[in-house]
Coordinates of C-alpha atoms in Angstrom, one line a residue:
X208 CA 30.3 4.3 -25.9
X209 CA 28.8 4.2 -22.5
X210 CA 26.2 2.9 -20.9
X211 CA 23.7 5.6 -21.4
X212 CA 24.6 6.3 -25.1
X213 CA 24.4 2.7 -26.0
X214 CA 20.4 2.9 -24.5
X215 CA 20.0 6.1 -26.7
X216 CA 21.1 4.5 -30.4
X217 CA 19.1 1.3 -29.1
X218 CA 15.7 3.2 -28.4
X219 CA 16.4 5.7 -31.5
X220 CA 16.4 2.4 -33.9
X221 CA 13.4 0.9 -32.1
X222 CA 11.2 4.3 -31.9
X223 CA 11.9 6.2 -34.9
X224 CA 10.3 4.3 -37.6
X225 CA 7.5 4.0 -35.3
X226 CA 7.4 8.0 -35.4
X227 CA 8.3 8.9 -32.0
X228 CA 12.0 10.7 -31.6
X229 CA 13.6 11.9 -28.5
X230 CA 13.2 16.2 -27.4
X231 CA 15.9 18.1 -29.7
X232 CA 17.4 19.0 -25.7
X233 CA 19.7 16.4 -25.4
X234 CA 20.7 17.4 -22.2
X235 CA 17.3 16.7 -20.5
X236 CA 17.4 12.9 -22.9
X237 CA 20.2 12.2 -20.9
X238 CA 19.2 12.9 -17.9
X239 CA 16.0 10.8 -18.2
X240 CA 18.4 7.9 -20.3
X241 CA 19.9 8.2 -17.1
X242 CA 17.4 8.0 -14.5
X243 CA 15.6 4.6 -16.3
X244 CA 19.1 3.0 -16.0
X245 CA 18.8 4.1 -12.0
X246 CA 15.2 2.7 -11.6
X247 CA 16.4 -0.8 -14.1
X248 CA 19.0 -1.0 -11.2
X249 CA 16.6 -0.2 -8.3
X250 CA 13.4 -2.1 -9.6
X251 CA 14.6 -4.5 -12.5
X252 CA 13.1 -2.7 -15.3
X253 CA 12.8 0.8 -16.7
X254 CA 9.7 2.9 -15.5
X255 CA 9.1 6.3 -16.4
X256 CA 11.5 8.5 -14.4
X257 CA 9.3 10.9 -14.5
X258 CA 6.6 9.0 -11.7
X259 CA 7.0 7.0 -8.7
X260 CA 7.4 3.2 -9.3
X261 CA 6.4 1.2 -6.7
X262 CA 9.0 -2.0 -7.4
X263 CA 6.1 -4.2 -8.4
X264 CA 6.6 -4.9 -12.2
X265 CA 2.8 -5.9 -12.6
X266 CA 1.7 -2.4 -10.7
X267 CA 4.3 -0.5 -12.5
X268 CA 2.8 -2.4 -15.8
X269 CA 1.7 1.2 -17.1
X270 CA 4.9 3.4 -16.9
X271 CA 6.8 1.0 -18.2
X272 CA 9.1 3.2 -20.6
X273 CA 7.8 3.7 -23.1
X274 CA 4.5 4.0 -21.4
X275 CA 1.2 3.3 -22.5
X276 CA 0.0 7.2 -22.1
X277 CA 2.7 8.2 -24.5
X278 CA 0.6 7.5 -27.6
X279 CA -2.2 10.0 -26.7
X280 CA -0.2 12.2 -25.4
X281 CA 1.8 12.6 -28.4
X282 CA -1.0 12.1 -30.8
X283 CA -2.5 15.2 -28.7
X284 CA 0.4 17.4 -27.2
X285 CA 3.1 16.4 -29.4
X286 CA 5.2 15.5 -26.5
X287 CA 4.4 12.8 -23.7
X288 CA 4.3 13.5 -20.1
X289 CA 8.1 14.1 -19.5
X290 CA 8.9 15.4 -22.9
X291 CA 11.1 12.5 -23.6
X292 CA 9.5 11.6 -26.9
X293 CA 8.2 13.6 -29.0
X294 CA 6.9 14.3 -32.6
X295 CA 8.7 15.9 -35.1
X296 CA 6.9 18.4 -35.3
X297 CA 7.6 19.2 -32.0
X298 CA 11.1 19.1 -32.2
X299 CA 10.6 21.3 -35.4
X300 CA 8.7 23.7 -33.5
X301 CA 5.6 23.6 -35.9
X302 CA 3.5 22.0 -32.9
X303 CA 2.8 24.0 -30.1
X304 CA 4.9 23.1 -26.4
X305 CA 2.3 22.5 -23.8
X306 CA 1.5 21.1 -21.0
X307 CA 0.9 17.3 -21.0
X308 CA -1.3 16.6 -18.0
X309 CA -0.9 13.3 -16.2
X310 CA -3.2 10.4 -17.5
X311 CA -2.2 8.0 -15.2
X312 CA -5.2 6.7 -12.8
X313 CA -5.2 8.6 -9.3
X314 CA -5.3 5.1 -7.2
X315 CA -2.5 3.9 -9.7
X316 CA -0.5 7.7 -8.4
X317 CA -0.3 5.8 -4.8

């Protein structure tokens, strides 16, 4: 098992009871599996690949995967921002496949 698989069966086990699962496209779970190992390398931790990390932990406090926005997003959208997790209803196509609009604080986007 590599690197990136072991990171997938260790967030399934932690997330899934807590009713968040990862996008039924496994391609696109890999390729965001991928990119947190590439920002743990370049910052030291796992921020959302899906925004700009500035390499300060206490900044980045926010996007740290799984982020704080996730939640409401899912509890609204059924998905969070980067579709990474997601409900199973989403994945079962009984909840609609919008747009998740970014929560994150404009000053906090810098």
């Amino acid at each position: 098992m590599n690197e990136i698989e072991k990171l997938r069966e260790t967030l399934k086990k932690v997330q899934e009871p807590k009713g968040y699962y990862f996008n039924k496209d496994k391609e696109r779970v890999f390729e965001l599996l991928e990119a947190l190992l590439v920002n743990k390398k370049r910052y030291g931790y796992m921020s959302c690949p899906c925004r700009l990390a500035t390499g300060d932990r206490k900044k980045d406090q926010d996007i740290l995967c799984p982020c704080v926005y996730r939640e409401a997003d899912i509890r609204e959208y059924g998905s969070c921002y980067c579709n990474f997790y997601v409900s199973k209803e989403w994945n079962e196509e009984k909840a609609p496949h919008e747009y998740v609009p970014e929560r994150r604080l404009p000053e906090k986007l810098l």
